[in-house]
Short mmCIF file of C-alpha atoms in Angstrom, two decimals:
data_model
loop_
_atom_site.label_atom_id
_atom_site.label_comp_id
_atom_site.label_asym_id
_atom_site.label_seq_id
_atom_site.Cartn_x
_atom_site.Cartn_y
_atom_site.Cartn_z
CA UNK A 1 14.56 40.33 64.80
CA UNK A 2 17.46 41.31 66.77
CA UNK A 3 18.97 44.65 65.89
CA UNK A 4 21.23 46.93 67.32
CA UNK A 5 20.85 50.60 65.56
CA UNK A 6 23.70 53.41 66.09
CA UNK A 7 24.20 57.05 64.76
CA UNK A 8 25.42 56.70 61.12
CA UNK A 9 27.95 59.24 61.76
CA UNK A 10 30.96 60.17 60.61
CA UNK A 11 31.42 62.45 63.53
CA UNK A 12 34.05 64.91 62.84
CA UNK A 13 35.50 66.83 65.81
CA UNK A 14 38.04 68.80 66.94
CA UNK A 15 40.88 67.63 69.33
CA UNK A 16 39.54 68.37 72.98
CA UNK A 17 36.11 68.11 71.97
CA UNK A 18 33.50 65.91 73.50
CA UNK A 19 31.65 63.52 71.57
CA UNK A 20 28.82 61.17 72.18
CA UNK A 21 27.55 58.13 70.53
CA UNK A 22 24.06 56.45 70.87
CA UNK A 23 23.15 52.93 70.02
CA UNK A 24 19.62 51.27 70.80
CA UNK A 25 18.73 47.48 70.59
CA UNK A 26 15.51 45.65 69.92
CA UNK A 27 15.56 42.64 72.02
CA UNK A 28 14.73 43.26 75.72
CA UNK A 29 16.08 39.96 76.32
CA UNK A 30 19.73 40.94 76.19
CA UNK A 31 22.27 40.26 78.78
CA UNK A 32 25.52 41.97 77.87
CA UNK A 33 26.46 45.22 76.45
CA UNK A 34 29.95 46.24 75.05
CA UNK A 35 31.61 48.90 73.13
CA UNK A 36 34.23 48.03 70.83
CA UNK A 37 36.72 49.76 68.49
CA UNK A 38 37.79 49.10 65.15
CA UNK A 39 40.61 50.87 63.06
CA UNK A 40 40.48 50.96 59.77
CA UNK A 41 40.86 47.25 58.08
CA UNK A 42 41.75 45.79 61.41
CA UNK A 43 39.65 43.74 63.79
CA UNK A 44 37.63 45.25 66.56
CA UNK A 45 39.04 45.38 69.74
CA UNK A 46 37.20 45.70 73.49
CA UNK A 47 36.93 48.91 74.47
CA UNK A 48 34.51 48.79 77.65
CA UNK A 49 31.80 46.64 78.79
CA UNK A 50 28.71 48.59 79.64
CA UNK A 51 27.40 47.91 83.16
CA UNK A 52 23.91 48.97 84.41
CA UNK A 53 25.37 51.34 86.89
CA UNK A 54 27.11 53.24 84.28
CA UNK A 55 31.03 53.13 84.38
CA UNK A 56 33.96 55.09 83.26
CA UNK A 57 37.60 54.32 82.15
CA UNK A 58 39.72 57.36 81.74
CA UNK A 59 38.24 59.95 79.23
CA UNK A 60 35.42 56.98 78.42
CA UNK A 61 32.05 56.92 79.90
CA UNK A 62 29.58 54.36 79.07
CA UNK A 63 25.74 54.48 80.37
CA UNK A 64 22.88 51.81 80.13
CA UNK A 65 19.22 52.44 80.31
CA UNK A 66 17.41 49.41 80.11
CA UNK A 67 14.12 50.59 80.19
CA UNK A 68 14.76 52.95 77.19
CA UNK A 69 16.94 49.63 75.75
CA UNK A 70 19.57 52.27 75.11
CA UNK A 71 23.61 52.68 75.32
CA UNK A 72 25.84 55.60 75.07
CA UNK A 73 29.64 56.27 74.89
CA UNK A 74 31.02 59.48 75.74
CA UNK A 75 34.53 60.44 75.04
CA UNK A 76 35.85 63.83 76.65
CA UNK A 77 39.02 65.50 75.71
CA UNK A 78 39.15 63.75 72.40
CA UNK A 79 42.63 62.62 71.09
CA UNK A 80 43.75 62.22 67.38
CA UNK A 81 44.37 58.47 68.10
CA UNK A 82 40.70 58.06 69.09
CA UNK A 83 40.06 58.42 65.34
CA UNK A 84 38.20 54.97 64.67
CA UNK A 85 34.87 53.44 64.14
CA UNK A 86 32.83 52.97 67.28
CA UNK A 87 30.96 49.40 67.55
CA UNK A 88 27.90 48.96 69.84
CA UNK A 89 27.71 45.33 70.74
CA UNK A 90 24.90 43.47 72.58
CA UNK A 91 24.68 39.83 73.84
CA UNK A 92 21.16 38.35 73.50
CA UNK A 93 20.18 35.11 75.44
CA UNK A 94 17.38 32.92 74.50
CA UNK A 95 16.65 29.29 73.48
CA UNK A 96 20.10 28.32 74.36
CA UNK A 97 21.91 30.87 72.16
CA UNK A 98 23.92 33.36 73.42
CA UNK A 99 24.73 35.59 70.24
CA UNK A 100 26.73 38.74 69.95
CA UNK A 101 25.15 40.97 67.72
CA UNK A 102 27.09 44.06 66.44
CA UNK A 103 25.84 47.47 65.16
CA UNK A 104 27.11 48.77 61.90
CA UNK A 105 29.55 51.37 63.78
CA UNK A 106 29.91 55.08 63.90
CA UNK A 107 33.16 56.59 62.57
CA UNK A 108 35.07 59.41 64.28
CA UNK A 109 37.28 61.46 62.92
CA UNK A 110 39.44 63.80 65.48
CA UNK A 111 40.75 66.61 63.56
CA UNK A 112 43.78 68.64 64.50
CA UNK B 1 51.45 35.19 74.66
CA UNK B 2 47.91 34.31 74.64
CA UNK B 3 45.93 35.01 71.64
CA UNK B 4 43.83 34.22 68.53
CA UNK B 5 45.42 33.70 65.14
CA UNK B 6 43.92 33.68 61.84
CA UNK B 7 45.58 32.56 58.46
CA UNK B 8 46.26 33.59 55.80
CA UNK B 9 45.93 37.44 56.37
CA UNK B 10 44.99 37.63 52.56
CA UNK B 11 43.49 34.96 50.36
CA UNK B 12 42.51 35.07 46.76
CA UNK B 13 40.34 32.27 45.01
CA UNK B 14 39.01 31.46 41.88
CA UNK B 15 35.37 31.32 41.26
CA UNK B 16 34.26 27.94 41.64
CA UNK B 17 37.06 27.07 44.37
CA UNK B 18 36.57 26.06 48.07
CA UNK B 19 39.04 27.79 50.47
CA UNK B 20 39.69 27.04 54.19
CA UNK B 21 40.29 29.72 56.62
CA UNK B 22 42.19 28.92 59.50
CA UNK B 23 41.56 30.17 63.20
CA UNK B 24 43.59 28.76 66.15
CA UNK B 25 43.41 30.09 69.75
CA UNK B 26 45.60 29.55 73.13
CA UNK B 27 43.43 31.25 75.38
CA UNK B 28 41.73 28.15 76.35
CA UNK B 29 38.23 29.56 75.44
CA UNK B 30 35.45 27.41 74.75
CA UNK B 31 33.29 29.48 72.60
CA UNK B 32 34.45 30.45 69.01
CA UNK B 33 32.93 32.61 66.32
CA UNK B 34 33.13 33.15 62.85
CA UNK B 35 31.90 36.70 61.47
CA UNK B 36 31.67 38.27 58.07
CA UNK B 37 32.20 42.22 57.46
CA UNK B 38 31.23 43.99 54.14
CA UNK B 39 32.31 47.81 53.61
CA UNK B 40 29.88 50.15 55.39
CA UNK B 41 28.07 46.76 57.12
CA UNK B 42 28.39 45.45 60.55
CA UNK B 43 29.58 42.05 61.48
CA UNK B 44 27.02 38.96 60.56
CA UNK B 45 27.60 35.83 62.45
CA UNK B 46 28.21 32.88 60.20
CA UNK B 47 28.58 29.93 62.60
CA UNK B 48 29.72 29.80 66.44
CA UNK B 49 30.67 26.83 68.52
CA UNK B 50 30.08 26.76 72.47
CA UNK B 51 31.98 23.42 72.65
CA UNK B 52 34.04 20.98 70.86
CA UNK B 53 32.03 18.81 68.52
CA UNK B 54 29.30 21.32 68.51
CA UNK B 55 28.52 24.31 66.19
CA UNK B 56 25.43 26.24 65.47
CA UNK B 57 24.41 28.46 62.32
CA UNK B 58 24.42 31.81 62.41
CA UNK B 59 22.68 34.40 60.49
CA UNK B 60 24.22 33.88 57.17
CA UNK B 61 25.54 30.25 57.30
CA UNK B 62 24.74 29.38 53.92
CA UNK B 63 27.58 28.55 51.54
CA UNK B 64 30.09 28.31 54.76
CA UNK B 65 30.75 25.01 56.96
CA UNK B 66 32.82 24.56 59.94
CA UNK B 67 34.31 22.06 62.52
CA UNK B 68 35.09 22.02 65.73
CA UNK B 69 37.38 18.75 66.35
CA UNK B 70 39.75 20.71 68.78
CA UNK B 71 39.08 23.04 71.60
CA UNK B 72 41.72 25.34 70.13
CA UNK B 73 40.84 25.24 65.89
CA UNK B 74 37.89 26.46 64.24
CA UNK B 75 38.44 26.51 60.45
CA UNK B 76 35.62 27.87 58.48
CA UNK B 77 35.65 26.75 54.70
CA UNK B 78 34.07 29.07 52.12
CA UNK B 79 32.42 26.76 49.48
CA UNK B 80 31.37 27.28 45.68
CA UNK B 81 28.11 27.62 47.02
CA UNK B 82 28.79 31.38 48.82
CA UNK B 83 27.53 33.54 45.87
CA UNK B 84 29.34 36.71 46.99
CA UNK B 85 32.31 35.47 49.28
CA UNK B 86 34.46 38.51 48.91
CA UNK B 87 34.89 39.77 52.47
CA UNK B 88 36.66 40.67 55.56
CA UNK B 89 36.66 37.16 57.70
CA UNK B 90 36.59 37.55 61.39
CA UNK B 91 37.25 34.83 63.86
CA UNK B 92 36.53 35.08 67.42
CA UNK B 93 36.60 33.24 70.65
CA UNK B 94 35.10 33.96 74.80
CA UNK B 95 35.73 32.00 77.53
CA UNK B 96 31.99 30.83 77.56
CA UNK B 97 28.52 32.29 75.68
CA UNK B 98 27.43 34.03 78.69
CA UNK B 99 28.04 37.50 79.70
CA UNK B 100 31.55 37.71 78.50
CA UNK B 101 33.48 39.71 75.67
CA UNK B 102 34.76 38.05 72.66
CA UNK B 103 38.42 38.72 71.50
CA UNK B 104 39.00 38.72 67.95
CA UNK B 105 42.04 37.76 65.51
CA UNK B 106 43.58 40.02 62.84
CA UNK B 107 41.06 38.60 60.13
CA UNK B 108 41.21 37.22 56.69
CA UNK B 109 40.47 39.27 53.74
CA UNK B 110 38.97 37.05 50.76
CA UNK B 111 39.25 38.26 47.49
CA UNK B 112 37.62 36.35 44.65
CA UNK B 113 39.46 36.67 41.31
#
């Protein structure tokens, strides 16, 4: 079974804190990895893709470890506006299908 | 502006009725998807389509049907056979099905009354 597992959360952190989210995936035949952000009662929006070499976008850093089948997202200097649910997403390939599989998400609340 | 549009935003259905959710995109994307999200749950794939006139079942296709007669449109019908249809339905599209991220519409909240 193809599964994506995330820290259940919720994470309650003060402004300015650094917070890290972890994600593991079960199927090694996976091609692409993403972090999405979902605000309450809204659609998910792409936060960043995750590359094998790791990548950074401002305060956000994503890491991928294919050997351990592990993905992480680091948020530095947390802002109130970072409060949301963060979804780990993996695209699997096999038998002609390329499905996106979503984790259940980790809720982050940044507190003043 | 290019984007993906779902309508309506809120939908109420009586038990035993079929209802169709609209999804239109003007991004020229080949692939389109329908997901269902329940409270505290991740997104679950209902159906997806890689090209016009072709679609595949996802993990929870029972009680749902789709069509893909035009590249821009991928409507989802929730039939009376779906036992627990109350949920948040999200449509998405991507350029292709390989290695590329998906973009989502704003979703439709379906409630059975």
